[in-house]
XYZ file of C-alpha atoms in Angstrom:
127
model
C 17.738 12.625 0.224
C 14.736 11.165 2.026
C 15.009 8.195 4.390
C 13.436 5.002 3.007
C 12.623 1.510 4.281
C 10.211 -1.294 3.422
C 6.818 -0.263 4.820
C 4.263 -2.973 3.962
C 2.997 -5.557 1.478
C -0.475 -5.014 -0.041
C -2.642 -8.101 -0.595
C -5.850 -8.035 -2.653
C -8.629 -10.051 -0.957
C -12.203 -11.104 -1.711
C -13.538 -10.986 1.873
C -11.960 -8.425 4.177
C -13.681 -9.664 7.366
C -12.616 -13.284 6.876
C -9.082 -12.261 5.979
C -8.718 -9.939 8.981
C -9.943 -12.765 11.245
C -7.388 -15.173 9.726
C -4.421 -12.812 9.895
C -5.177 -11.831 13.496
C -5.994 -15.333 14.834
C -3.531 -17.425 12.835
C -0.649 -15.109 11.926
C -0.833 -12.985 15.072
C -1.087 -9.607 13.364
C -3.063 -6.830 15.057
C -5.633 -4.681 13.240
C -4.224 -1.124 13.266
C -6.741 0.767 11.130
C -9.544 0.349 8.583
C -10.797 2.869 6.079
C -12.562 3.400 2.800
C -10.296 4.708 0.027
C -11.050 8.181 -1.315
C -12.546 6.490 -4.406
C -15.405 5.272 -2.151
C -15.120 1.647 -3.324
C -11.917 0.081 -2.050
C -11.826 -1.003 1.612
C -8.421 -1.065 3.318
C -7.226 -2.726 6.518
C -3.772 -2.116 7.992
C -2.255 -4.815 10.215
C 1.002 -5.028 12.158
C 2.796 -6.603 15.105
C 3.712 -5.753 18.687
C 1.378 -2.834 19.380
C 3.407 -0.472 17.194
C 2.015 2.040 14.697
C 3.804 0.161 11.906
C 1.852 -1.575 9.142
C 3.371 -4.769 7.818
C 0.349 -5.968 5.787
C -2.326 -3.955 3.971
C -5.467 -5.859 2.952
C -7.339 -4.455 -0.062
C -10.949 -5.386 -0.862
C -12.835 -4.121 -3.912
C -9.853 -3.597 -6.209
C -10.682 -6.496 -8.541
C -13.354 -9.194 -8.874
C -11.056 -11.431 -10.928
C -8.555 -12.867 -8.483
C -6.609 -16.088 -9.039
C -7.223 -18.962 -6.619
C -3.770 -18.599 -5.021
C -4.262 -14.997 -3.915
C -2.579 -11.844 -5.138
C 0.169 -9.688 -3.741
C -0.730 -6.326 -5.232
C 2.370 -4.306 -4.276
C 5.088 -3.674 -1.777
C 5.517 -0.232 -0.273
C 8.624 1.774 0.480
C 8.227 4.269 3.302
C 9.621 7.755 2.762
C 9.743 10.804 4.997
C 9.410 13.181 2.010
C 6.871 12.011 -0.589
C 7.163 15.175 -2.719
C 10.944 14.800 -2.991
C 10.606 11.146 -4.013
C 7.909 11.942 -6.588
C 10.071 14.661 -8.165
C 13.118 12.358 -8.163
C 11.240 9.476 -9.811
C 9.690 11.822 -12.405
C 13.229 12.423 -13.694
C 13.840 8.700 -14.260
C 12.728 6.432 -17.081
C 10.121 4.271 -15.304
C 7.443 2.233 -17.141
C 4.599 3.932 -15.243
C 4.281 6.725 -12.694
C 0.995 7.862 -11.142
C -0.115 11.290 -12.374
C -0.195 12.682 -8.837
C 0.354 11.916 -5.180
C -2.840 10.530 -3.572
C -3.880 11.470 -0.030
C -6.042 8.990 1.915
C -8.668 10.115 4.470
C -6.259 9.289 7.333
C -3.572 11.587 5.863
C -1.294 8.862 4.465
C 0.092 9.864 1.040
C 1.357 7.654 -1.787
C 2.129 7.132 -5.446
C 2.846 4.031 -7.525
C 5.455 3.151 -10.128
C 5.773 -0.026 -12.163
C 9.011 -1.972 -12.193
C 10.560 -3.455 -15.350
C 8.480 -6.666 -15.029
C 5.220 -4.781 -14.417
C 5.393 -5.169 -10.629
C 3.776 -2.409 -8.593
C 5.901 -0.439 -6.126
C 4.331 2.140 -3.830
C 6.138 5.113 -2.307
C 4.325 5.822 0.946
C 4.412 8.526 3.629
C 2.557 8.398 6.947
């Protein structure tokens, strides 16, 4: 069975630059990486603490133009060391939604989403 832990929380934002500036100056997070999603639209920024390679917060711009005033947590991610094994395991369960395939980002990170019983998004994520 693969090793799992909480990896990061994804937050949908309107203005990536302003949000990065806030999270670095006010919260003390460090910008780890930025990239454009393979869909060519969504911009991602990965932030973390203490000079490590870990990502605690993922900022997502371009996912939706209709955001509530209070902000939106899009998902939380569970890190796994074997994304294929997790995908196969979850396929055998009765989950409300499972992505049709594992997605690979330009930086090599791989993921898939499921929905929980209340419609919450949960990402399985491998670096």
